[in-house]
Short mmCIF file of C-alpha atoms and ligand atoms in Angstrom, two decimals:
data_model
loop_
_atom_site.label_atom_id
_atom_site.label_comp_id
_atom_site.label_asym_id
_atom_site.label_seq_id
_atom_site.Cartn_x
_atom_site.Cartn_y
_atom_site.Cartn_z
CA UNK A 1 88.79 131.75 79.17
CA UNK A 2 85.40 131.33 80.81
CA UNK A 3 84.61 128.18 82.75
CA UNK A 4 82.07 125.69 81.10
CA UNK A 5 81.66 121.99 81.61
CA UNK A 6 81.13 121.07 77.97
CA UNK A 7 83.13 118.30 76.63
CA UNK A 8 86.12 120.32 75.01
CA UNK A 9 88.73 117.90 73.02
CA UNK A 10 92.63 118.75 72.88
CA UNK A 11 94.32 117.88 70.62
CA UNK A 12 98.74 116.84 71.44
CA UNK A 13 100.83 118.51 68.85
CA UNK A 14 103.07 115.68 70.34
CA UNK A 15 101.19 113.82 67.44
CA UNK A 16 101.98 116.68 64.69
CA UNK A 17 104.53 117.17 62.36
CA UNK A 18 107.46 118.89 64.93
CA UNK A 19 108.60 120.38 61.29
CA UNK A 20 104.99 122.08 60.88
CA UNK A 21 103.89 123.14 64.82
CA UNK A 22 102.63 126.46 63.51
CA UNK A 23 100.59 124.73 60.46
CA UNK A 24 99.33 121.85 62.52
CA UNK A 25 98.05 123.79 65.19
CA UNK A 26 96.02 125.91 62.37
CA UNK A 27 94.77 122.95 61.21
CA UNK A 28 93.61 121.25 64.26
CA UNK A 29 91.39 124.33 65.08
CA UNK A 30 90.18 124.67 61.86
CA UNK A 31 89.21 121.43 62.14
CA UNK A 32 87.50 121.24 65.27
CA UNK A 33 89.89 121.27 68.38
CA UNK A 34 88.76 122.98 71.04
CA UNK A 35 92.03 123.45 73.13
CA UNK A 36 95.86 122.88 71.75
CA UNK A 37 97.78 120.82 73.84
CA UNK A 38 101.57 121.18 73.85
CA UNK A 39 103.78 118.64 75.90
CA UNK A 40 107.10 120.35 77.22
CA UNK A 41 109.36 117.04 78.52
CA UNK A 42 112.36 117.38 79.74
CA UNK A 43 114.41 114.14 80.18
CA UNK A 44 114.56 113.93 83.89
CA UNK A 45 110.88 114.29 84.97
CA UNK A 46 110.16 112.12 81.71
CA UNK A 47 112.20 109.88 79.47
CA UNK A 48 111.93 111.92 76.44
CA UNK A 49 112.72 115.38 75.61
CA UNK A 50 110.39 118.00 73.43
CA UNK A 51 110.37 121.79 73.75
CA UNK A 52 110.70 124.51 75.79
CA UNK A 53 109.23 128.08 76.01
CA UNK A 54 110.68 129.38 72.71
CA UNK A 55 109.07 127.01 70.77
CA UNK A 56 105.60 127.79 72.86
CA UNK A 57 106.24 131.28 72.30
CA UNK A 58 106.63 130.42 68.24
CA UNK A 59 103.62 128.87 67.96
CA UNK A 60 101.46 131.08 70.01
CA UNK A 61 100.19 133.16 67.27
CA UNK A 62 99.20 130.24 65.69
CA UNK A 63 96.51 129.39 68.23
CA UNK A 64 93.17 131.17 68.09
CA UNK A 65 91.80 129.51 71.49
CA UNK A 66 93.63 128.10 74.24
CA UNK A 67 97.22 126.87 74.69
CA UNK A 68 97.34 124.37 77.42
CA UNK A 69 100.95 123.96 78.62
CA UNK A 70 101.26 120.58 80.12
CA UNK A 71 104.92 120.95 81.96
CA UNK A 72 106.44 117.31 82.51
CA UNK A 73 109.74 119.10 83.71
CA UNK A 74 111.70 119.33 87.00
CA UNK A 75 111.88 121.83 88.84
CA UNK A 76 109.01 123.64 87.17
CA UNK A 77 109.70 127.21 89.45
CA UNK A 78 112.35 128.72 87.92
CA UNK A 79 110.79 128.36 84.27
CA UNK A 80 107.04 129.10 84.91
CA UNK A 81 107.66 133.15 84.17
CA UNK A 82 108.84 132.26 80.75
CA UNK A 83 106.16 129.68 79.86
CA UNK A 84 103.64 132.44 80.98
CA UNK A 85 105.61 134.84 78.95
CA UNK A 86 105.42 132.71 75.76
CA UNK A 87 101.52 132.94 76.16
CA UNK A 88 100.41 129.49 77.81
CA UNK A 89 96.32 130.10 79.14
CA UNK A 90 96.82 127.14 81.36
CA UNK A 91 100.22 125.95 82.68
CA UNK A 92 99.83 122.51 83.93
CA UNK A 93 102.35 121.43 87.05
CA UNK A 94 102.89 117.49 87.98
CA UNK A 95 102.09 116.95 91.61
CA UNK A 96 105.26 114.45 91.64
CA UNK A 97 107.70 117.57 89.89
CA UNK A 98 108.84 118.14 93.55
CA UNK A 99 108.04 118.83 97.21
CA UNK A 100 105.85 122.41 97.16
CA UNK A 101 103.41 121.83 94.41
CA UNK A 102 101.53 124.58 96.75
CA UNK A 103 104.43 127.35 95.77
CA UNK A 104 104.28 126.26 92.41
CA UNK A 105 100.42 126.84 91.94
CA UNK A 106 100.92 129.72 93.94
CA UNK A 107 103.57 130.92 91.48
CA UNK A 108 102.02 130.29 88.06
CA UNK A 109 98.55 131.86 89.72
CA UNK A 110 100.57 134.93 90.28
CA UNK A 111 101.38 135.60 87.11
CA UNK A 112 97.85 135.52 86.02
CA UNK A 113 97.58 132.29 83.90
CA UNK A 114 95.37 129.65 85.53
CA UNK A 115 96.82 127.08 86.90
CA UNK A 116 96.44 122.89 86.02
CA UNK A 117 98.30 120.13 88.99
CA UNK A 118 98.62 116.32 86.79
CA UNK A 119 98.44 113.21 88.75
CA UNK A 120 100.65 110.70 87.49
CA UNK A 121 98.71 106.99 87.46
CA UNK A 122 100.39 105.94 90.84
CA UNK A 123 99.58 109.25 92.55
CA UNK A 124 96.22 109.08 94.56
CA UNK A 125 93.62 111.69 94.27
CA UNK A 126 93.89 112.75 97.38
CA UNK A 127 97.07 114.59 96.98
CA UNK A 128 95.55 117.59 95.67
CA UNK A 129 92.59 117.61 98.49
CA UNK A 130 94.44 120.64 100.04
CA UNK A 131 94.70 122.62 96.28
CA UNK A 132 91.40 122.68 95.59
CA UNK A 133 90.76 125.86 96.16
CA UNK A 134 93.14 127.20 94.30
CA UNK A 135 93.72 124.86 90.85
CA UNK A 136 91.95 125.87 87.78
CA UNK A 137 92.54 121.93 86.33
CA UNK A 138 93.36 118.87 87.44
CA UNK A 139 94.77 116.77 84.88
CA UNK A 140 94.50 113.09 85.30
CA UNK A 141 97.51 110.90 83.21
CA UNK A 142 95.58 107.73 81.71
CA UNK A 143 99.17 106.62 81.04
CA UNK A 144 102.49 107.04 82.67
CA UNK A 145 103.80 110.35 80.87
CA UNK A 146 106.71 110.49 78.69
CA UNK A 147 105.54 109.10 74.98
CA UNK A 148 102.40 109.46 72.76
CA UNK A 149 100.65 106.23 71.72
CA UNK A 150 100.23 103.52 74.53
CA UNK A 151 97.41 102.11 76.45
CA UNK A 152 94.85 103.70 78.09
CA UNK A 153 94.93 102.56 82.19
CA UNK A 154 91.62 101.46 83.15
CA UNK A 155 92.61 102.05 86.53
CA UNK A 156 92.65 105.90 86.60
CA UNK A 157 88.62 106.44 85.65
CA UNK A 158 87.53 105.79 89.41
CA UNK A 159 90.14 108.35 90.23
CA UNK A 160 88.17 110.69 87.75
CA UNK A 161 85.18 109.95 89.75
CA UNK A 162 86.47 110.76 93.01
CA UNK A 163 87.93 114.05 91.71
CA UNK A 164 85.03 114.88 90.36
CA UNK A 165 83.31 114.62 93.71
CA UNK A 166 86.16 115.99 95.77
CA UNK A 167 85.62 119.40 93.54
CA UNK A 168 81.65 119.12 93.67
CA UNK A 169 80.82 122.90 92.50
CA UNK A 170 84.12 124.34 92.43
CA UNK A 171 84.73 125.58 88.57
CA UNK A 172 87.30 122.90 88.01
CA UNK A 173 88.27 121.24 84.79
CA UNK A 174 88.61 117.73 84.70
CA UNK A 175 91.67 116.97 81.91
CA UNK A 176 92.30 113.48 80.93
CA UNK A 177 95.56 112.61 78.90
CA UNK A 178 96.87 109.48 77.43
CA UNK A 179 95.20 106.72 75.61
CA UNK A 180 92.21 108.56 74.93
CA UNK A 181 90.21 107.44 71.97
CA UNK A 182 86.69 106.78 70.31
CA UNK A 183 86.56 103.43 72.71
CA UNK A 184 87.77 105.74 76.17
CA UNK A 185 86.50 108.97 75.76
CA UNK A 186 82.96 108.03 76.86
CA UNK A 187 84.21 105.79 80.17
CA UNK A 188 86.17 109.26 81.19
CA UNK A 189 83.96 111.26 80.12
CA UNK A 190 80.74 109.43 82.23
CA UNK A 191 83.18 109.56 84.97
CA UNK A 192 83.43 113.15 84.80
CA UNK A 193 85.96 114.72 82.44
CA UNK A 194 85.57 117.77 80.59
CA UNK A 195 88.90 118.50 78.72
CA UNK A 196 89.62 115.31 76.41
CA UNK A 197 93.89 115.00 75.53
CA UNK A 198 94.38 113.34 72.22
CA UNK A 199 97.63 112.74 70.56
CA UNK A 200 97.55 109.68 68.34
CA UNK A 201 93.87 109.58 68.02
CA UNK A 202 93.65 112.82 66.39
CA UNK A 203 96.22 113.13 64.18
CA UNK A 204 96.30 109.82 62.57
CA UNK A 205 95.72 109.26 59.12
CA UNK A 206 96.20 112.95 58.28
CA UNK A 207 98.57 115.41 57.65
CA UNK A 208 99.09 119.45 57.28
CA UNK A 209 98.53 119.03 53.15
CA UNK A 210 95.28 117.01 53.96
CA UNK A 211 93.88 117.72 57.55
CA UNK A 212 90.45 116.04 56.95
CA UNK A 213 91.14 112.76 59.43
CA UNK A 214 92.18 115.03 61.69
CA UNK A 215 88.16 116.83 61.63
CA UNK A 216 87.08 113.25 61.20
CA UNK A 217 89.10 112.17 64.22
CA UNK A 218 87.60 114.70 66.75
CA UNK A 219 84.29 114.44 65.73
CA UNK A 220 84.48 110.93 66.52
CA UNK A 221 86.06 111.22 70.09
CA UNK A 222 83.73 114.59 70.82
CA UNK A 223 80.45 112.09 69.65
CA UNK A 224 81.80 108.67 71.73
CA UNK A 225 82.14 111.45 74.63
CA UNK A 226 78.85 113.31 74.28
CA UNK A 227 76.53 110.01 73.77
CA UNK A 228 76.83 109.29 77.21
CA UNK A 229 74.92 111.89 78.25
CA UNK A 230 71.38 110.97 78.69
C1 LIG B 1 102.02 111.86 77.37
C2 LIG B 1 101.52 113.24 76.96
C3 LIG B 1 100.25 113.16 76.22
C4 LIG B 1 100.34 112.40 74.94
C5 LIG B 1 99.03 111.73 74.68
O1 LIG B 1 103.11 112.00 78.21
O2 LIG B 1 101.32 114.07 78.10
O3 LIG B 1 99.67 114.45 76.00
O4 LIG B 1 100.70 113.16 73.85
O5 LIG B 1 99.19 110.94 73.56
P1 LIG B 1 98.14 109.83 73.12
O6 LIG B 1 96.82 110.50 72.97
O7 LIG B 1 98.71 109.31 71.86
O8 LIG B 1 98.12 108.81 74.25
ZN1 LIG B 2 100.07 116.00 77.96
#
């Protein structure tokens, strides 16, 4: 995984037929995704339960490029071996999870994945001021996290700005994740986001049988992103 600042759009198999992970996640790359995004909730953290590391470790071989593991789970310690284990590139930590976020990046750095800390829309950016040196990501939640689907929080994209200049030349990626569409992708993205979370956006209006919305989809986030850029 080499570090670029390129707008990179990934896809939530949140969003996908849970029937069809291994399919979907074919046919989001084929179709453009840059990333695949899998959401592991576990009904404490979050008020809704998906998967855990066997599924992950299922659909792995079904990913060319990267599998970003965004954990909405606590505790995340005791489980980070086995999400590493199932493959994850990136294994993505909430701040809020529990009181040593520093062991926890710590702990998923050691077992040689790179390591992501979300911010939940209440949490300031200054809790990870003292990570920086360490985090491969910083994931910012445009909504509170639990469900696919609901509105984008206007709030959050001066907190993109100020992580953005918090990290200045660090090689950091800025991830945004809920709510992002053709109409928010270019406010995050001006802001300073690189990595681009879709759920509903991209896989509506398609399905594994006829993918072509989702192509369609992407394109139209990756373009609303990119035409900021002057
Ligand atoms: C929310 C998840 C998101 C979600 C985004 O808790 O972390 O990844 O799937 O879904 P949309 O893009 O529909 O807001
Ligand atoms: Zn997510």
């Amino acid at each position: 995984m080499s570090f670029d600042r390129s707008v990179k759009i990934a896809p939530s198999i949140l969003s996908a037929d849970f029937a069809n992970f291994g399919k979907e996640c074919e046919a989001i790359e084929a179709q453009g995704a840059d990333w695949v995004h899998v959401d592991v909730m576990d009904g404490h953290f979050v008020p809704n339960i998906t998967f855990g590391p066997a599924t992950c470790a299922a659909i792995r071989p079904h990913i060319k490029g990267v599998m970003d593991v965004h954990l909405m789970i606590a505790p995340v310690d005791p489980f980070i071996d086995a999400f590493a284990q199932a493959g994850a590139d990136v294994i993505t930590a909430h701040v809020e999870a529990g009181p040593h976020i520093h062991r926890t990046v710590q702990a998923i750095k050691a077992t040689g994945v790179k390591a992501g800390v979300a911010l939940n829309p209440g949490t300031p950016a200054q809790a990870v001021e003292y990570l920086l040196d360490m985090v491969d990501l910083i994931c910012v939640m445009t909504v509170n996290p639990g469900f696919g689907g609901q509105k984008f929080i206007h709030s959050q994209v001066d907190k993109i700005r100020q992580l953005r200049a918090m990290i200045g030349d660090r090689p950091i990626h800025i991830e945004i994740d809920g709510g992002v569409d053709p109409t928010t992708a270019p406010l995050v993205a001006r802001a300073g986001a690189d990595v681009l979370v879709a759920g509903s956006a991209v896989f509506r209006g398609g399905s594994v049988i006829d993918p072509s919305s989702y192509g369609a989809n992407i394109r139209a986030i990756r373009e609303a992103a990119q035409g900021t850029y002057v």
